[in-house]
Coordinates of C-alpha atoms and ligand atoms in Angstrom, one line a residue:
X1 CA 97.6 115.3 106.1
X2 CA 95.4 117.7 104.6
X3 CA 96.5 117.4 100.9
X4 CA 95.8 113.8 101.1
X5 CA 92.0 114.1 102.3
X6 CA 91.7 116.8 99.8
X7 CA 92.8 114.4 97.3
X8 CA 90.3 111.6 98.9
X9 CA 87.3 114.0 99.0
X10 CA 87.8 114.8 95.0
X11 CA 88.7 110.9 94.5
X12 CA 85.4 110.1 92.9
X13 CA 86.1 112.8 90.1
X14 CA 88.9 110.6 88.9
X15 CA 87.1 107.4 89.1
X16 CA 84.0 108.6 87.3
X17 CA 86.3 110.0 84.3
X18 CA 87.1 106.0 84.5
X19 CA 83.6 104.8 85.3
X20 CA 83.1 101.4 83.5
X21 CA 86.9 100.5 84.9
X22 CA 85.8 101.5 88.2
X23 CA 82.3 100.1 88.2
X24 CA 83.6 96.3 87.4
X25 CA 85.6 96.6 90.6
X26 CA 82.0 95.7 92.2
X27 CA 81.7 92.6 90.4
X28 CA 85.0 90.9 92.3
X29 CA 88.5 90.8 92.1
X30 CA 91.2 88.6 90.3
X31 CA 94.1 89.7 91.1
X32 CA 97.2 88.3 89.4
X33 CA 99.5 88.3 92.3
X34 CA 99.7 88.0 96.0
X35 CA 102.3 91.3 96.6
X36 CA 104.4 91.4 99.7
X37 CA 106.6 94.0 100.5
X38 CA 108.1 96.5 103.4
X39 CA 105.1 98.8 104.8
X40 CA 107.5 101.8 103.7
X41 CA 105.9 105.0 102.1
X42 CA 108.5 105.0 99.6
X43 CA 107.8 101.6 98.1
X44 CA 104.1 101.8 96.1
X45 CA 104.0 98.6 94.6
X46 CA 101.3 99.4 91.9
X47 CA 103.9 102.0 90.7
X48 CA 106.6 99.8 90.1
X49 CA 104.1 97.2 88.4
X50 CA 101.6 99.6 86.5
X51 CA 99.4 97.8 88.1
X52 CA 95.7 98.8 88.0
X53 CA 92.7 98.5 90.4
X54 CA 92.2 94.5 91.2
X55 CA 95.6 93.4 90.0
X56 CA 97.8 93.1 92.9
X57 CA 96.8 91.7 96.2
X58 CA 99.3 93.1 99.0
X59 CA 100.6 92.3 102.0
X60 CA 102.7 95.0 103.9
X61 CA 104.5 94.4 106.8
X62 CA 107.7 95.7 108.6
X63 CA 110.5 94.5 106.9
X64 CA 108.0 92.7 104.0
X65 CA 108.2 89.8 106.5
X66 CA 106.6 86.8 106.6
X67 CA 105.5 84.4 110.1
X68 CA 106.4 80.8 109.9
X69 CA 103.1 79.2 109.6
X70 CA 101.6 78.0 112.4
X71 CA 98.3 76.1 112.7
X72 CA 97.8 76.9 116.1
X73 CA 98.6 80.6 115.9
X74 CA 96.6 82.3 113.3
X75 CA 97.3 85.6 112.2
X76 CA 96.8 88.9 110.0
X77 CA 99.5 87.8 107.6
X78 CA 98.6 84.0 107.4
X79 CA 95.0 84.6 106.6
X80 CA 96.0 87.1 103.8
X81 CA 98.3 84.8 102.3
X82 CA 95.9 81.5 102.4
X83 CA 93.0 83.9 101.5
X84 CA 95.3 85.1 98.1
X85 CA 95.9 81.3 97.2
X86 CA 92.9 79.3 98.2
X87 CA 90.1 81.6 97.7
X88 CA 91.4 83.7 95.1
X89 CA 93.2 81.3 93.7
X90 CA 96.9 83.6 93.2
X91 CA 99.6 81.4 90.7
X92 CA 101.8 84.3 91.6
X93 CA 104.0 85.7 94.9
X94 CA 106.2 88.2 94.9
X95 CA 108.6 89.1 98.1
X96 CA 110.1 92.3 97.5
X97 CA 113.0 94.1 100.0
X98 CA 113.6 97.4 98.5
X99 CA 117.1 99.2 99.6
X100 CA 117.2 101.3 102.7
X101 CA 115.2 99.3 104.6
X102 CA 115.2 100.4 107.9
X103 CA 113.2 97.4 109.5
X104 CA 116.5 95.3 108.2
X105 CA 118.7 97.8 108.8
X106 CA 117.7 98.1 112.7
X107 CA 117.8 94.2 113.1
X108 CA 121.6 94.4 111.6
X109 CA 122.4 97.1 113.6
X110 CA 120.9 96.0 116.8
X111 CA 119.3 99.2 117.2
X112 CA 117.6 99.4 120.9
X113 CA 113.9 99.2 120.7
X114 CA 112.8 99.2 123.8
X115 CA 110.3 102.1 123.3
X116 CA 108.8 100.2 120.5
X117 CA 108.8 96.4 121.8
X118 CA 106.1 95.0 119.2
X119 CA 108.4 96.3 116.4
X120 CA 111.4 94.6 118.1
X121 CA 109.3 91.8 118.6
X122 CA 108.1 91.2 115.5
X123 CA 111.6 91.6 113.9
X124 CA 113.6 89.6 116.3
X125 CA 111.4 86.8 115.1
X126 CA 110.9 87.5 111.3
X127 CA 114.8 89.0 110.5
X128 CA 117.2 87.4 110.6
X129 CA 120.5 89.1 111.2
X130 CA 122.3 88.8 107.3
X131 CA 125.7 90.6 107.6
X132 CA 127.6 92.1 110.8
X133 CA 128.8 95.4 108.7
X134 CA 127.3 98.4 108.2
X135 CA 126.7 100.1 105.5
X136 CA 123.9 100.0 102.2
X137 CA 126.3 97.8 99.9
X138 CA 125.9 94.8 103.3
X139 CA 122.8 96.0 104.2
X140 CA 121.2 95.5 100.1
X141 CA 122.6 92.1 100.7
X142 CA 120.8 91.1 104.0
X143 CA 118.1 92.3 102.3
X144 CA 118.1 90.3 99.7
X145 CA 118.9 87.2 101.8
X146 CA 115.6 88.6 103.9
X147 CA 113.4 87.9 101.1
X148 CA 114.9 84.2 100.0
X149 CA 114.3 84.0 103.9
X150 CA 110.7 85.2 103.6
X151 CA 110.2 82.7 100.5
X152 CA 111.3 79.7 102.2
X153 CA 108.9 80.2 105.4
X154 CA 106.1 80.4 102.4
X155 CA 107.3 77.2 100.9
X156 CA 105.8 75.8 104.2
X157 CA 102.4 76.9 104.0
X158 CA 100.2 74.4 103.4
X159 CA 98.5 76.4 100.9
X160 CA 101.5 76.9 99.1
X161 CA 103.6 73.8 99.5
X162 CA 102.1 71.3 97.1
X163 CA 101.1 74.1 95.0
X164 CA 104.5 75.3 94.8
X165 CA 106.1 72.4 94.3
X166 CA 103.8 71.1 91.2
X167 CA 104.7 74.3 89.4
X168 CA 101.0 75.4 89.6
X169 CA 102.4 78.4 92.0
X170 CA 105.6 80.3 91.4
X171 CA 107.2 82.8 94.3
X172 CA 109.0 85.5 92.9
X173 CA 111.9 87.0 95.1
X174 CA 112.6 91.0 93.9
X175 CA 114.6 93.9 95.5
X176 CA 113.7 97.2 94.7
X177 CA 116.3 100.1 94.4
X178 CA 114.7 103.3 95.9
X179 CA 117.2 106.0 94.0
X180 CA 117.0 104.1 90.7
X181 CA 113.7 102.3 90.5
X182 CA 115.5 99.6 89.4
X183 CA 114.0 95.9 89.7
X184 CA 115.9 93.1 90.4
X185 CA 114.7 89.2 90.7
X186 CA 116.5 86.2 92.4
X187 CA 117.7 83.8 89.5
X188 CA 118.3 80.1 91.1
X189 CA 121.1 80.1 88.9
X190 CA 123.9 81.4 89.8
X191 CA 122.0 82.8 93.0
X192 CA 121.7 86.2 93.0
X193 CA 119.6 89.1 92.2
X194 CA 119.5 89.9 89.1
X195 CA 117.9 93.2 86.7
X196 CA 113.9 92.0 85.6
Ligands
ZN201 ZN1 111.5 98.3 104.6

């Protein structure tokens, strides 16, 4: 832990060797895409996109899952994603899974959570089980699944269902390979994930 407050305590080097890029961050954001993906360490989104400060609103949870949308039932992720498109006014969603995913990988395995029970929660509801084998060739594939999973629950936002289906809103499904870095998007056609 101490590198990383060493590194925020000198932060403000960097951003004044980047002032006037810094300094417009005051004025407001306009981010050009609502981000979600897993909470894992090993997946920094702005990496894989090069994006900079104010281009990428995110939304990390375990398993980069998504609530059905409830009117009823508000909730962290709900706001975030009707905050992106009606107040910021986001064209673009990605859902990305990334490989070795161990929020998927538990759901598949059925690994006992009782010492956890929000995470197993939280999972029983947003994952569904994709394949019964083991194994990261199966478990890439529930992943993937996951995510068209995750996009169809968004397709039922209010926010996002007229939007969406106008063409004024597109939803992106990636999976990201940790080893490789490698970037793949679901094609409609012929259904499957494909390299960017
Ligand atoms: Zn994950």
């Amino acid at each position: 832990m101490q590198a990383l407050i060493d590194h925020a305590r000198s932060f403000h080097h960097h951003a004044a060797e980047r002032r006037e890029e810094f300094s417009r961050l005051a004025d407001g954001q306009r981010p050009q895409a609502l981000f979600i993906t897993c909470s894992d360490s090993r997946v920094i989104p702005s990496m894989i996109t090069g994006a900079r400060p104010g281009e990428l609103f995110e939304l990390r949870t375990a398993g980069q899952s998504v609530p059905p949308y409830r009117a009823l039932r508000p909730s962290g992720e709900a706001a975030t994603i009707e905050y992106a498109v009606q107040v910021l006014g986001i064209r673009d969603i990605v859902v990305c899974g990334h490989s070795h995913c161990g929020a998927v990988r538990a759901r598949i395995d059925g690994t006992p959570l009782g010492h956890a029970p929000a995470v197993r929660d939280w999972l029983r509801r947003a994952v569904q089980p994709g394949l019964p084998d083991r194994g990261d060739p199966h478990l890439a594939e529930a992943v993937q699944r996951h995510v068209l999973t995750q996009l169809d629950k968004l397709r039922r936002y209010p926010c996002i269902r007229a939007r969406a289906g106008n063409g004024e809103l597109r939803l992106h499904g990636w999976f990201y390979d940790l080893p490789t870095g490698r970037v793949l998007a679901h094609q409609p056609r012929p259904d499957s994930f494909l390299p960017l």
